[in-house]
CSV table of C-alpha atoms in Angstrom, one decimal:
chain,number,residue,atom,x,y,z
A,1,UNK,CA,102.7,108.6,109.2
A,2,UNK,CA,100.9,105.4,110.1
A,3,UNK,CA,97.3,105.4,109.0
A,4,UNK,CA,95.7,103.0,111.5
A,5,UNK,CA,97.8,102.2,114.6
A,6,UNK,CA,97.1,99.8,117.4
A,7,UNK,CA,98.8,99.4,120.8
A,8,UNK,CA,100.1,97.1,122.0
A,9,UNK,CA,101.2,94.8,119.2
A,10,UNK,CA,101.6,91.9,121.6
A,11,UNK,CA,99.7,91.3,124.8
A,12,UNK,CA,100.2,88.3,127.0
A,13,UNK,CA,98.1,88.0,130.2
A,14,UNK,CA,96.6,85.7,132.7
A,15,UNK,CA,93.1,84.4,132.6
A,16,UNK,CA,90.7,86.6,134.5
A,17,UNK,CA,92.6,89.9,134.0
A,18,UNK,CA,91.1,93.0,132.4
A,19,UNK,CA,93.0,94.5,129.4
A,20,UNK,CA,92.6,97.2,126.8
A,21,UNK,CA,93.7,97.6,123.2
A,22,UNK,CA,93.9,101.0,121.7
A,23,UNK,CA,93.3,102.0,118.1
A,24,UNK,CA,93.9,105.4,116.4
A,25,UNK,CA,93.4,106.4,112.9
A,26,UNK,CA,94.8,109.7,111.3
A,27,UNK,CA,92.9,109.3,108.0
A,28,UNK,CA,90.0,111.5,109.1
A,29,UNK,CA,87.6,108.5,108.6
A,30,UNK,CA,84.2,108.5,110.2
A,31,UNK,CA,83.9,104.8,110.8
A,32,UNK,CA,86.0,102.4,112.8
A,33,UNK,CA,85.8,98.6,113.4
A,34,UNK,CA,87.1,95.8,115.5
A,35,UNK,CA,87.7,92.4,114.1
A,36,UNK,CA,88.9,89.1,115.7
A,37,UNK,CA,91.0,86.7,113.7
A,38,UNK,CA,91.1,83.3,115.2
A,39,UNK,CA,93.8,80.6,115.0
A,40,UNK,CA,92.4,79.4,111.7
A,41,UNK,CA,92.8,82.9,110.2
A,42,UNK,CA,89.1,83.5,109.9
A,43,UNK,CA,88.2,87.2,110.4
A,44,UNK,CA,85.0,88.1,112.1
A,45,UNK,CA,83.7,91.6,112.7
A,46,UNK,CA,83.0,92.5,116.3
A,47,UNK,CA,82.0,96.1,116.4
A,48,UNK,CA,81.6,99.2,114.2
A,49,UNK,CA,81.4,102.8,115.3
A,50,UNK,CA,80.4,105.7,113.2
A,51,UNK,CA,81.3,109.1,114.6
A,52,UNK,CA,81.5,107.7,118.1
A,53,UNK,CA,78.2,105.9,117.7
A,54,UNK,CA,77.9,102.2,117.9
A,55,UNK,CA,76.6,100.8,114.6
A,56,UNK,CA,77.4,97.2,114.5
A,57,UNK,CA,77.5,94.9,117.5
A,58,UNK,CA,77.9,91.3,116.6
A,59,UNK,CA,77.2,88.5,119.0
A,60,UNK,CA,80.1,89.2,121.3
A,61,UNK,CA,80.2,88.5,125.0
A,62,UNK,CA,79.5,91.6,127.0
A,63,UNK,CA,83.0,91.2,128.6
A,64,UNK,CA,84.1,93.1,125.4
A,65,UNK,CA,83.3,96.8,125.6
A,66,UNK,CA,84.4,99.2,122.8
A,67,UNK,CA,84.9,102.8,123.7
A,68,UNK,CA,85.2,105.7,121.3
A,69,UNK,CA,86.3,108.9,122.9
A,70,UNK,CA,86.4,110.6,119.5
A,71,UNK,CA,86.0,109.5,115.9
A,72,UNK,CA,89.8,109.0,115.6
A,73,UNK,CA,89.9,106.5,118.4
A,74,UNK,CA,88.2,103.2,119.1
A,75,UNK,CA,89.5,101.3,122.1
A,76,UNK,CA,88.6,97.7,123.0
A,77,UNK,CA,88.4,96.8,126.7
A,78,UNK,CA,88.1,93.2,127.7
A,79,UNK,CA,87.1,92.1,131.2
A,80,UNK,CA,87.7,88.7,132.8
A,81,UNK,CA,89.8,87.4,130.0
A,82,UNK,CA,89.3,83.8,129.0
A,83,UNK,CA,91.5,81.3,127.1
A,84,UNK,CA,89.2,81.5,124.1
A,85,UNK,CA,89.9,85.2,123.8
A,86,UNK,CA,93.4,84.4,122.5
A,87,UNK,CA,93.5,85.8,118.9
A,88,UNK,CA,94.7,88.6,116.8
A,89,UNK,CA,92.5,91.7,117.0
A,90,UNK,CA,92.4,94.1,114.1
A,91,UNK,CA,91.2,97.6,114.1
A,92,UNK,CA,90.1,99.1,110.8
A,93,UNK,CA,88.6,102.4,109.6
A,94,UNK,CA,86.7,103.5,106.5
A,95,UNK,CA,85.7,106.9,105.3
A,96,UNK,CA,82.0,106.7,105.7
A,97,UNK,CA,79.4,104.3,107.0
A,98,UNK,CA,76.9,105.5,104.4
A,99,UNK,CA,79.0,104.4,101.5
A,100,UNK,CA,78.7,100.7,101.7
A,101,UNK,CA,81.5,99.9,99.4
A,102,UNK,CA,84.2,102.0,101.2
A,103,UNK,CA,87.5,100.4,101.5
A,104,UNK,CA,88.5,99.5,105.0
A,105,UNK,CA,92.1,100.1,106.1
A,106,UNK,CA,93.4,97.8,108.8
A,107,UNK,CA,95.8,98.4,111.6
A,108,UNK,CA,98.8,96.0,112.2
A,109,UNK,CA,96.8,93.9,114.7
A,110,UNK,CA,97.3,93.0,118.3
A,111,UNK,CA,98.1,89.4,119.2
A,112,UNK,CA,96.5,88.6,122.5
A,113,UNK,CA,97.5,85.5,124.3
A,114,UNK,CA,95.6,84.5,127.4
A,115,UNK,CA,97.4,82.0,129.7
B,1,UNK,CA,73.2,83.1,103.4
B,2,UNK,CA,75.8,85.5,102.3
B,3,UNK,CA,79.3,84.1,102.2
B,4,UNK,CA,82.7,84.2,100.7
B,5,UNK,CA,84.4,81.0,99.6
B,6,UNK,CA,88.1,80.6,98.9
B,7,UNK,CA,88.8,77.0,97.9
B,8,UNK,CA,92.5,77.1,97.8
B,9,UNK,CA,94.0,76.9,101.4
B,10,UNK,CA,97.5,77.0,100.0
B,11,UNK,CA,99.3,77.5,96.7
B,12,UNK,CA,102.9,77.2,95.5
B,13,UNK,CA,104.0,79.3,92.5
B,14,UNK,CA,107.3,79.9,90.9
B,15,UNK,CA,108.7,83.4,91.0
B,16,UNK,CA,107.8,85.6,88.0
B,17,UNK,CA,104.8,83.4,87.1
B,18,UNK,CA,101.3,84.8,87.2
B,19,UNK,CA,99.0,83.4,89.9
B,20,UNK,CA,95.2,83.3,90.2
B,21,UNK,CA,93.6,83.2,93.6
B,22,UNK,CA,90.0,82.0,93.5
B,23,UNK,CA,87.1,83.6,95.3
B,24,UNK,CA,83.4,83.0,94.9
B,25,UNK,CA,80.7,84.8,96.8
B,26,UNK,CA,77.0,84.3,97.5
B,27,UNK,CA,74.7,87.3,97.9
B,28,UNK,CA,71.2,88.3,96.7
B,29,UNK,CA,72.0,92.0,97.1
B,30,UNK,CA,72.1,93.9,93.9
B,31,UNK,CA,74.8,96.2,95.2
B,32,UNK,CA,77.9,95.0,97.0
B,33,UNK,CA,81.6,95.5,97.0
B,34,UNK,CA,84.4,93.0,96.7
B,35,UNK,CA,87.9,93.4,98.2
B,36,UNK,CA,91.2,91.6,98.3
B,37,UNK,CA,93.5,92.0,101.3
B,38,UNK,CA,97.1,90.7,101.8
B,39,UNK,CA,98.3,89.6,105.2
B,40,UNK,CA,102.1,89.0,105.3
B,41,UNK,CA,103.7,87.0,108.1
B,42,UNK,CA,104.1,90.2,110.0
B,43,UNK,CA,100.3,90.2,110.5
B,44,UNK,CA,99.0,93.5,109.2
B,45,UNK,CA,96.2,93.6,106.7
B,46,UNK,CA,97.0,95.4,103.5
B,47,UNK,CA,94.3,96.5,101.1
B,48,UNK,CA,95.0,95.4,97.5
B,49,UNK,CA,92.1,96.0,95.2
B,50,UNK,CA,88.4,96.8,95.1
B,51,UNK,CA,85.6,95.9,92.7
B,52,UNK,CA,82.1,97.3,92.8
B,53,UNK,CA,79.2,95.2,91.7
B,54,UNK,CA,78.1,97.8,89.1
B,55,UNK,CA,81.6,98.4,87.8
B,56,UNK,CA,81.7,97.6,84.1
B,57,UNK,CA,85.4,96.9,83.9
B,58,UNK,CA,87.6,94.7,86.0
B,59,UNK,CA,89.6,96.5,88.6
B,60,UNK,CA,93.4,96.8,88.2
B,61,UNK,CA,96.0,98.1,90.6
B,62,UNK,CA,99.6,97.6,89.4
B,63,UNK,CA,100.4,93.9,89.2
B,64,UNK,CA,97.0,93.1,90.8
B,65,UNK,CA,93.8,92.6,88.7
B,66,UNK,CA,90.5,91.3,89.7
B,67,UNK,CA,88.8,88.9,87.3
B,68,UNK,CA,85.2,89.8,88.1
B,69,UNK,CA,82.6,87.4,86.6
B,70,UNK,CA,79.3,88.6,88.0
B,71,UNK,CA,77.1,85.8,86.5
B,72,UNK,CA,79.4,83.2,88.1
B,73,UNK,CA,79.7,85.2,91.3
B,74,UNK,CA,83.4,85.0,91.2
B,75,UNK,CA,86.1,87.6,91.9
B,76,UNK,CA,89.4,86.0,91.4
B,77,UNK,CA,92.6,87.9,92.1
B,78,UNK,CA,95.3,87.7,89.5
B,79,UNK,CA,98.9,88.7,90.4
B,80,UNK,CA,101.1,89.1,87.4
B,81,UNK,CA,104.9,88.5,87.5
B,82,UNK,CA,104.9,87.2,91.1
B,83,UNK,CA,107.6,88.2,93.5
B,84,UNK,CA,109.0,86.6,96.6
B,85,UNK,CA,107.4,89.4,98.6
B,86,UNK,CA,104.0,88.3,97.4
B,87,UNK,CA,104.2,85.3,99.8
B,88,UNK,CA,101.4,85.9,102.3
B,89,UNK,CA,97.8,85.0,103.2
B,90,UNK,CA,95.3,86.6,100.8
B,91,UNK,CA,91.7,87.3,101.9
B,92,UNK,CA,88.7,87.9,99.7
B,93,UNK,CA,86.0,90.0,101.3
B,94,UNK,CA,82.6,91.3,100.5
B,95,UNK,CA,80.7,94.2,102.0
B,96,UNK,CA,77.1,93.3,102.5
B,97,UNK,CA,73.9,95.3,102.4
B,98,UNK,CA,74.1,95.9,106.2
B,99,UNK,CA,77.6,97.4,105.8
B,100,UNK,CA,79.2,94.4,107.4
B,101,UNK,CA,82.2,93.1,105.6
B,102,UNK,CA,82.7,89.3,105.6
B,103,UNK,CA,85.9,87.5,104.8
B,104,UNK,CA,86.8,84.2,103.3
B,105,UNK,CA,89.1,81.9,105.1
B,106,UNK,CA,92.1,82.9,103.1
B,107,UNK,CA,94.6,81.4,100.7
B,108,UNK,CA,98.3,81.1,101.7
B,109,UNK,CA,100.5,81.8,98.8
B,110,UNK,CA,104.1,80.7,98.7
B,111,UNK,CA,106.3,82.1,95.9
B,112,UNK,CA,109.3,79.9,95.2
B,113,UNK,CA,112.6,81.3,94.1
């Protein structure tokens, strides 16, 4: 009964390829997020969706495109992968975007390695 | 600028001792939320404890407590009776006015047997 799940857990790919990471939450939350954790363990938010609508879009290259088919899913598609994209990507969800202090629950992370 | 500062990149603590992980934050928002997350070597992020800026009492969750000193803008995590399984990275985080959550750089905690 995993709350926030991501697939795949590990992803190794060549530079220039296009790849997707999937995220699903079964908590009934309205809001989902994508974070990037770099090699120095610093977490930065990338995107936030509330009920399938884009809320937060940080300064992220447009090679990154989130897609939310429904409020339980937020997938991250990355085009033309670059070496600097290597990182751990975390999906998270929270009950509501309106309640600013809602706890976010994180998925297990996807370690992306671009060769 | 709003930010979270964790000044201890690494700590070593003897098992069963209490440990305090430091976190200071900077914000001009009157309302905000503070969080602590644990990231074990397996990589997942685990929510530990939450403190609202208007909460009168310090938050507690089992062996975790948050020493919230609003005037000093600090939100230190206290782990009582540390266990080997507490070895992990610990992140302090704050939710800003614009609903973005920002993280500190983390503290790596090592519990020694």
